[in-house]
Coordinates of C-alpha atoms and ligand atoms in Angstrom, one line a residue:
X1 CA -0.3 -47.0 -41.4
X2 CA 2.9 -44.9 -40.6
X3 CA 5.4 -47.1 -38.7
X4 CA 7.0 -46.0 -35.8
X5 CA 10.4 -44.4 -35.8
X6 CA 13.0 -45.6 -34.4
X7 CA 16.7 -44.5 -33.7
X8 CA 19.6 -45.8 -35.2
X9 CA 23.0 -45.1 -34.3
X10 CA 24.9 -44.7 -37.8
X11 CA 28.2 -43.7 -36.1
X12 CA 31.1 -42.7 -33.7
X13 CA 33.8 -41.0 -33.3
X14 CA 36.6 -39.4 -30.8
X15 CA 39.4 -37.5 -30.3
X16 CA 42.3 -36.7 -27.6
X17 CA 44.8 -34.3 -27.3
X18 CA 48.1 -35.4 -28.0
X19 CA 49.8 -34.2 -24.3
X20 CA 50.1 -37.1 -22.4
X21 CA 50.5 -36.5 -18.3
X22 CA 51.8 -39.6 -16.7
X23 CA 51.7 -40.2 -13.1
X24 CA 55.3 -39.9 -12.9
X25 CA 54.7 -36.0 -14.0
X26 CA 52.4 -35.7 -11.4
X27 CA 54.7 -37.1 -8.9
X28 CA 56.7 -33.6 -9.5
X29 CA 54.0 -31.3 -9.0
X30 CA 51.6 -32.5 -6.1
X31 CA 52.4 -34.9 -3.2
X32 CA 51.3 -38.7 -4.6
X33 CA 53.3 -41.8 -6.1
X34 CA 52.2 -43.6 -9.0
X35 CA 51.7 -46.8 -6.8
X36 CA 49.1 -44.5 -4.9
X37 CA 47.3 -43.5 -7.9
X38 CA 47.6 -47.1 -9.6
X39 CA 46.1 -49.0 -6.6
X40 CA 43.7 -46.4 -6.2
X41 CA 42.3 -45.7 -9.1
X42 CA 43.6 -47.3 -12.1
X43 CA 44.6 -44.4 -13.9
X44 CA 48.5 -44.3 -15.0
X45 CA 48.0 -41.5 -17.7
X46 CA 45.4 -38.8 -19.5
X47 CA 45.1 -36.1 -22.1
X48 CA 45.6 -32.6 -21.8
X49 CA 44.4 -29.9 -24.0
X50 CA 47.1 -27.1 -24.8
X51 CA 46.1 -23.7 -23.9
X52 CA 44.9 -23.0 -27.4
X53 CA 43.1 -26.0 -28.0
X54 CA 39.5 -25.6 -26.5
X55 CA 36.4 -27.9 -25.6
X56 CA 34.8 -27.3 -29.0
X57 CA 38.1 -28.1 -31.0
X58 CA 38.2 -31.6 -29.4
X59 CA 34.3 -32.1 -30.1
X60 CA 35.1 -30.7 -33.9
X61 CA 37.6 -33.5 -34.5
X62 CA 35.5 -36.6 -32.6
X63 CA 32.3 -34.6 -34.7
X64 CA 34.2 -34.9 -38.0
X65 CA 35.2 -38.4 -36.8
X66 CA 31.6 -39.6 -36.4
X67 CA 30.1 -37.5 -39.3
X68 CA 32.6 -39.7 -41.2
X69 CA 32.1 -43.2 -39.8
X70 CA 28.3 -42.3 -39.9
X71 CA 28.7 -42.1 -43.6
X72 CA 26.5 -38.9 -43.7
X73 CA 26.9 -35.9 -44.9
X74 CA 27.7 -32.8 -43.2
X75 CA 24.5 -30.7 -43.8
X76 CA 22.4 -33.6 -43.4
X77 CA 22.7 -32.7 -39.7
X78 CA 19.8 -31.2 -38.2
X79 CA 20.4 -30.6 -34.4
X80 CA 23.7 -30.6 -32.3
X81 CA 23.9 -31.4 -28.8
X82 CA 27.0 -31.0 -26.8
X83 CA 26.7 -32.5 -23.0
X84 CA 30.2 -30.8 -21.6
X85 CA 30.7 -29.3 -17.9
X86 CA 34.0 -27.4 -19.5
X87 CA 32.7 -25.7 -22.2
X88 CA 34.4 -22.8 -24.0
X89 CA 32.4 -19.9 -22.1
X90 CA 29.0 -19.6 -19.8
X91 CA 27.6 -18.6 -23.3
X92 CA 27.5 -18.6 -26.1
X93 CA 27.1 -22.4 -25.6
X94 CA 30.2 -25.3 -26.8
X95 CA 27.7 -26.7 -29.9
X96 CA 27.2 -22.8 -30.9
X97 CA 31.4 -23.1 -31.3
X98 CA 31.0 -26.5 -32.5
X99 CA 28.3 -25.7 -34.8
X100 CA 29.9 -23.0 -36.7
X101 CA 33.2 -24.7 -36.8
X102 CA 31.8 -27.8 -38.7
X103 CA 30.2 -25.1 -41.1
X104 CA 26.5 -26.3 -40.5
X105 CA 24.3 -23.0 -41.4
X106 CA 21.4 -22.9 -38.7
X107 CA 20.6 -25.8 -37.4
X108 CA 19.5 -25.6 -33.5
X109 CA 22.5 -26.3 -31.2
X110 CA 22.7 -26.3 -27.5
X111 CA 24.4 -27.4 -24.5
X112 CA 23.3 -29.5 -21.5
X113 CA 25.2 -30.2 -18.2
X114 CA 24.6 -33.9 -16.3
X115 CA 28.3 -34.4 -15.1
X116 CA 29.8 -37.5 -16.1
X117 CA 26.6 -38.6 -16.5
X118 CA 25.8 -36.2 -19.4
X119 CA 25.7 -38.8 -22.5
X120 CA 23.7 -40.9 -21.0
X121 CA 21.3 -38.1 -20.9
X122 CA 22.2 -37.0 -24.6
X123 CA 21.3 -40.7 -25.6
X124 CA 17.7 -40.1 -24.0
X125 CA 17.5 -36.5 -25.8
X126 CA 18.7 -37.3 -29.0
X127 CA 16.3 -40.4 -29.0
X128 CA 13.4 -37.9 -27.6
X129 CA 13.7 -35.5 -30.5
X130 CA 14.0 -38.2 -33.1
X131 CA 11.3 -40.2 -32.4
X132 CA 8.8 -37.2 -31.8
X133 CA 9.6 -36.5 -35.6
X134 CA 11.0 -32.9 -34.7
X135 CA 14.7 -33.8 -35.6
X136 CA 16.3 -36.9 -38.4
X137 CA 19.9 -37.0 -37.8
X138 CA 20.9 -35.6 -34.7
X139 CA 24.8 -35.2 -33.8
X140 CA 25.2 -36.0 -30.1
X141 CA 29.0 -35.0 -28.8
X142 CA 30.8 -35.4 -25.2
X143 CA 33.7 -33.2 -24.9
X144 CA 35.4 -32.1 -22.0
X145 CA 38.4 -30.2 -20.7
X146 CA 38.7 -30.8 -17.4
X147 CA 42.4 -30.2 -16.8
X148 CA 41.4 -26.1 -17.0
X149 CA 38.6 -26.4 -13.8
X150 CA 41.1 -29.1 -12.0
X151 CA 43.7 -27.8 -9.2
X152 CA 46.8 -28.8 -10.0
X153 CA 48.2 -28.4 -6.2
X154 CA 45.2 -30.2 -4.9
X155 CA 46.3 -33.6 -4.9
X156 CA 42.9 -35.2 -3.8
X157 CA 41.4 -34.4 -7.5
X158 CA 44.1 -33.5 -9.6
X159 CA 45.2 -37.3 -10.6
X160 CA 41.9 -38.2 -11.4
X161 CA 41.2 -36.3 -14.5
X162 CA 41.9 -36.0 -18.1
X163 CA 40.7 -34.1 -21.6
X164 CA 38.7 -35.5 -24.7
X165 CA 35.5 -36.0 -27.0
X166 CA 33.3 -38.6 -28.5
X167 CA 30.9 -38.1 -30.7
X168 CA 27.7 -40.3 -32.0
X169 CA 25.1 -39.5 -35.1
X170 CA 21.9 -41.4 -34.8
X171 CA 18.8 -40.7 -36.9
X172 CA 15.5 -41.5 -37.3
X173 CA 14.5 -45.0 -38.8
X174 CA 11.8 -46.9 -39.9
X175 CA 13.4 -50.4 -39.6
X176 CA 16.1 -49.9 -36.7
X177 CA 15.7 -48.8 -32.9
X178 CA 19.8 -49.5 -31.4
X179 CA 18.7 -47.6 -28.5
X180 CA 16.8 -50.3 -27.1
X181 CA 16.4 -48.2 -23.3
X182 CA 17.1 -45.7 -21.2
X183 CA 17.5 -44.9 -17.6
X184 CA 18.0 -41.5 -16.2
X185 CA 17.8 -40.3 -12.0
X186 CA 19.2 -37.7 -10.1
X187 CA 19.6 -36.2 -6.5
X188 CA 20.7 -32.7 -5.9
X189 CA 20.5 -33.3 -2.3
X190 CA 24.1 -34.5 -3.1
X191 CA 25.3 -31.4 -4.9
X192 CA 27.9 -30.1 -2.1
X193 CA 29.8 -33.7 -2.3
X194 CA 31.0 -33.2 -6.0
X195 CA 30.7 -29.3 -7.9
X196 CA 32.6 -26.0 -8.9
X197 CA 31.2 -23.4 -5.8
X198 CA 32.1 -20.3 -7.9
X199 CA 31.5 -18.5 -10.8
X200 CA 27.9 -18.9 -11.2
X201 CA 25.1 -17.0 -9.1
X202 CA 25.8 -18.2 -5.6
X203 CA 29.5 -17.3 -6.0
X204 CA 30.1 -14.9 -8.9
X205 CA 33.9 -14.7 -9.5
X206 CA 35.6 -11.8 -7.1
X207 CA 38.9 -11.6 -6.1
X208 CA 38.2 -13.7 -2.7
X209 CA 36.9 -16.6 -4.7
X210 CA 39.8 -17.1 -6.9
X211 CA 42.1 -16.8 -3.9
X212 CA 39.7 -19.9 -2.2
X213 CA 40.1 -21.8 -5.1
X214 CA 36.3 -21.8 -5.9
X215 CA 36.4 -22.2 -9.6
X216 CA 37.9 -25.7 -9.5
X217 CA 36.4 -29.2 -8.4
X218 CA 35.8 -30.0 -5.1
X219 CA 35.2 -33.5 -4.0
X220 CA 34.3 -35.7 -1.4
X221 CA 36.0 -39.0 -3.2
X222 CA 35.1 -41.1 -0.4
X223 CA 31.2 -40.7 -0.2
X224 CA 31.3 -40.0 -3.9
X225 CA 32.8 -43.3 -4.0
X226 CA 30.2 -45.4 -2.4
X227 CA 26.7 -43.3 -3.7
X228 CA 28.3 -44.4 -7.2
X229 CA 28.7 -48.0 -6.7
X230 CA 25.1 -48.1 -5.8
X231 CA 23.6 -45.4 -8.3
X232 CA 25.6 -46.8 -11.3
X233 CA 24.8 -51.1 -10.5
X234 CA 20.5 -49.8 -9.8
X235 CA 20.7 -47.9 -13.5
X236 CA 22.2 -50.4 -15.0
X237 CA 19.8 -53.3 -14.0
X238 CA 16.5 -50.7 -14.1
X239 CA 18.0 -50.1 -18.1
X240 CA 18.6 -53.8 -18.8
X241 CA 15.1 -54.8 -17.0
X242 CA 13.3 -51.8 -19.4
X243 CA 15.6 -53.3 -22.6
X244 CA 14.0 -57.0 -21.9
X245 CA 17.9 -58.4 -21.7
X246 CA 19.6 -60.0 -19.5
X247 CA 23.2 -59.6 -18.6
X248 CA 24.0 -62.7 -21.0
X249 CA 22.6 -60.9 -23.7
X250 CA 25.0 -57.9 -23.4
X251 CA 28.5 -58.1 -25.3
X252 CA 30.1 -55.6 -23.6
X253 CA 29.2 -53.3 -20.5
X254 CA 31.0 -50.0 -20.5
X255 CA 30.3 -48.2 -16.9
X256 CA 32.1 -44.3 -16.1
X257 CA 35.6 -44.4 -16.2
X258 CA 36.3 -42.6 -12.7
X259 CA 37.8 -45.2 -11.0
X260 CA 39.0 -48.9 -11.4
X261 CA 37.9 -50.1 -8.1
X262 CA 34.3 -48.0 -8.6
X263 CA 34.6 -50.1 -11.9
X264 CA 35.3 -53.7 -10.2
X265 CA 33.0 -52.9 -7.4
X266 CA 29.7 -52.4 -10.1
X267 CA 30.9 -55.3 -12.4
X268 CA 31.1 -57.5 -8.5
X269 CA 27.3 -56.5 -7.4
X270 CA 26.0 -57.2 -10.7
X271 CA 27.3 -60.7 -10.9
X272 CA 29.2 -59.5 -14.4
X273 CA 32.8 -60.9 -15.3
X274 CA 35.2 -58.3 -16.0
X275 CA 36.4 -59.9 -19.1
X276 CA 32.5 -58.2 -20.1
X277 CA 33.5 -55.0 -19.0
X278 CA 35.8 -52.3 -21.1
X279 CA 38.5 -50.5 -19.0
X280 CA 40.2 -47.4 -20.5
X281 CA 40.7 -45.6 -17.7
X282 CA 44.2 -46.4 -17.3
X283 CA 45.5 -44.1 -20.8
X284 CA 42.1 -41.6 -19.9
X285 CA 41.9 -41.0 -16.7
X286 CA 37.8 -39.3 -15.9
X287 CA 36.6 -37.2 -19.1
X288 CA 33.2 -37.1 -17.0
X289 CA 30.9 -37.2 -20.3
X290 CA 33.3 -38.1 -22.9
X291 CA 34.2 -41.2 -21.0
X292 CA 31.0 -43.7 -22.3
X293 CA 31.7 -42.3 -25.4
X294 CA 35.2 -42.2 -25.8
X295 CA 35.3 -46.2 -24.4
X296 CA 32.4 -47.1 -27.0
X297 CA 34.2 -45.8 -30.1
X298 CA 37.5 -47.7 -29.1
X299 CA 35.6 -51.1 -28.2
X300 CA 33.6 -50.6 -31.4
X301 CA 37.5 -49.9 -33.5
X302 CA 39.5 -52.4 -31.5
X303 CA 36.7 -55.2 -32.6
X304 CA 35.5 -55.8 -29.5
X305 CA 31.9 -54.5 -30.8
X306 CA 30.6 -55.9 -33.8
X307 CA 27.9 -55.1 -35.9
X308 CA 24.7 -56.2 -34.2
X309 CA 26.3 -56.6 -30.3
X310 CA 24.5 -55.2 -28.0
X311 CA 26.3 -52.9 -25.3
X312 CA 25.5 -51.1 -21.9
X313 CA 26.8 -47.9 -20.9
X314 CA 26.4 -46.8 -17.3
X315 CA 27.8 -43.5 -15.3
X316 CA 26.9 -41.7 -12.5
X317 CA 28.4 -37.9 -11.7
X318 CA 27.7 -34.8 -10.3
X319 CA 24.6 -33.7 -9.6
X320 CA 24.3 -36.2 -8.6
X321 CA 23.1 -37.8 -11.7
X322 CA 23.2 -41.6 -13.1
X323 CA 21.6 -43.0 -15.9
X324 CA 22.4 -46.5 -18.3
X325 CA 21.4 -47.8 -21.8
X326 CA 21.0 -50.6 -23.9
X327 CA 22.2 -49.7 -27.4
X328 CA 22.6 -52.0 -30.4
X329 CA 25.8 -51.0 -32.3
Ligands
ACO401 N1 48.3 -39.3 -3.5 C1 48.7 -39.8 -2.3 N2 47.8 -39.7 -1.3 C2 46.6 -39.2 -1.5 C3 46.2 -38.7 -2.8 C4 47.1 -38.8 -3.8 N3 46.8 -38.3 -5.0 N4 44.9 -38.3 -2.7 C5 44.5 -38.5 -1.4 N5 45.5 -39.1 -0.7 C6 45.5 -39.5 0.7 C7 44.5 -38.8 1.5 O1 45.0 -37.5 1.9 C8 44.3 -39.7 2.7 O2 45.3 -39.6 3.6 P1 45.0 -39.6 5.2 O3 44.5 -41.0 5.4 O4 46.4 -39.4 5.8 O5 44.0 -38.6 5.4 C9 44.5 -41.1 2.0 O6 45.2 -40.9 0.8 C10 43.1 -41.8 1.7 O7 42.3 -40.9 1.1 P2 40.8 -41.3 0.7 O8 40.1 -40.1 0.1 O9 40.1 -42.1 1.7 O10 41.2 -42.3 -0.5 P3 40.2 -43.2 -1.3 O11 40.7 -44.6 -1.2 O12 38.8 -43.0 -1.0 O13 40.5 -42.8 -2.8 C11 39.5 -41.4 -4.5 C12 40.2 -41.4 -3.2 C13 40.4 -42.0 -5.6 C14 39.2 -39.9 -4.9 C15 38.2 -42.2 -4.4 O14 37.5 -41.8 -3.3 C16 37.3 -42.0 -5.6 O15 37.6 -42.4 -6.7 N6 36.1 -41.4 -5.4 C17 35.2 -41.2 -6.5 C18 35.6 -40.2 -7.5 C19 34.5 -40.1 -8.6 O16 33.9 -41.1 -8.9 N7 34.1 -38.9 -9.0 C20 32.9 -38.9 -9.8 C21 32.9 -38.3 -11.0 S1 33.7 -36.8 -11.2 C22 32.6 -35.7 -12.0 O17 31.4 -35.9 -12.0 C23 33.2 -34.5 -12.6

């Protein structure tokens, strides 16, 4: 009898621009301090792309990255998946870019938009096309660019975020499954508190929306705020509960990197101690779906993962949209 197949993450892999923008820059262009956005947020610096350097070119270099650590090789890879809110163009989609940049010759590639939530939901796809036989080693990539949909004169958003990619390969397996659940909601009753109002079919780019600003983020960081302390800690028990594991059990828990006290406030309500929790947020700032990603790769580097650990990843974004999983590294 045919056994049946699993998913096993094979590797990682990231990659950030070398611009670094440090509060004290952003002291010069926008009204703020870098106490305010320290005791705020936690962030005290982030990437930014240069104006050549695009969404698929970070996902290249995490995607080589990966390929690499996943010890496969490069036509091996059947299906890309890029989860990105800043992708290169409306169409033809990021992995499109991506796909002919790593030279792969016609494998299926698309794009999918969940927010910062968007890996989590690339962990569930990936794992959906594997184990229905359809795809074997599937190249799952975060990559954002959020520094060219932020405005820079708005100083409610404009600290917040940052540029990057991670990238995972996972593939089918007889013996292994590492992606031991997943946990995926949304609510777009909530879609005016966090989104880009132009540029797509309710507000097609004119002259009046670029004078109202309607092709960068707006945000309501206050009620954004609390829905994601709630959203995030109900994933991440709903995903431990489907795993079978307890919070003991997990090595490390690696929640959205959007804010430090969104970060504490999770880790508090879930009864976890933050010496269990992985913080990059401070050299990142938000990469929305790079972040789980970006924060996994490093753990796994810096040896705070080991072979065998298990690890949750949790985020909530726009949408809005939450989701968490159990994953064996
Ligand atoms: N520097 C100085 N002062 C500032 C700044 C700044 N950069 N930004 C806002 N302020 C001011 C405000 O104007 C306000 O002043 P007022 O009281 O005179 O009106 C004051 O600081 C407090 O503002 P709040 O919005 O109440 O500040 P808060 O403590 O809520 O922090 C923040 C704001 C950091 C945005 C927080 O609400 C937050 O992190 N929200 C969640 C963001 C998030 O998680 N986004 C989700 C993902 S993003 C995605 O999906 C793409």
């Amino acid at each position: 009898m045919n056994k049946k197949i699993g998913t096993k993450i094979l590797g990682t892999g990231s990659y950030f621009p070398s611009k670094v923008l440090t509060n004290a820059d952003l002291e010069k262009m926008v009204d703020t301090s870098d106490e305010w956005i320290s005791t705020r947020t936690g962030i005290k610096e982030r990437r930014i792309a240069s104006s050549g350097e695009y969404t698929s070119d970070l996902a290249y270099r995490a995607s080589l990255e990966a390929i690499k650590s996943a010890n496969v090789k490069l036509e091996e890879i059947d299906l890309v998946l890029v989860a990105t809110i800043t992708p290169d163009m409306f169409f033809p989609s990021t992995a499109c870019f991506l796909q002919k940049k790593l030279g792969l010759n016609s494998v299926p590639a698309f794009d999918f938009s969940a927010a910062c939530s968007g890996f989590i939901y690339g962990i569930a796809t990936a794992k959906a096309f594997i184990e229905s036989g359809l795809y074997k080693n599937v190249l799952l990539v975060g990559s954002e660019e959020l520094s060219k949909i932020t405005d820079w004169t708005d100083r409610n958003t404009c600290v917040l975020f940052g540029d990057g990619a991670g990238a995972m390969v996972l593939s089918a397996s007889q013996d292994n499954d590492d992606v031991l659940s997943v946990f995926l909601g949304s609510d777009g009753s909530y879609a005016d508190l966090l989104l880009i109002p132009g540029g797509g079919s309710i507000n097609p780019a004119t002259i009046e929306t670029l004078n109202e600003k309607l092709h960068s983020i707006k945000m309501q960081g206050r009620e954004v705020f609390k829905v994601a302390i709630s959203k995030m800690a109900f994933a991440a028990q709903k995903a431990l509960e489907i795993s079978e594991k307890t919070i003991e059990d997990i090595k490390l828990f690696i929640p959205h990197q959007a804010n430090m006290r969104i970060i504490e406030a999770v880790a508090k309500k879930l009864d976890i101690s933050m010496d269990k929790v992985f913080v990059n947020i401070h050299k990142t700032g938000n990469i929305s779906s790079a972040t789980t990603i970006t924060a996994l790769d490093e753990a796994i580097k810096i040896g705070k993962l080991n072979k065998g650990d298990l690890v949750e990843l949790i985020a909530f974004g726009g949408g809005f949209t939450w989701g968490a999983t159990v994953l064996r590294v």
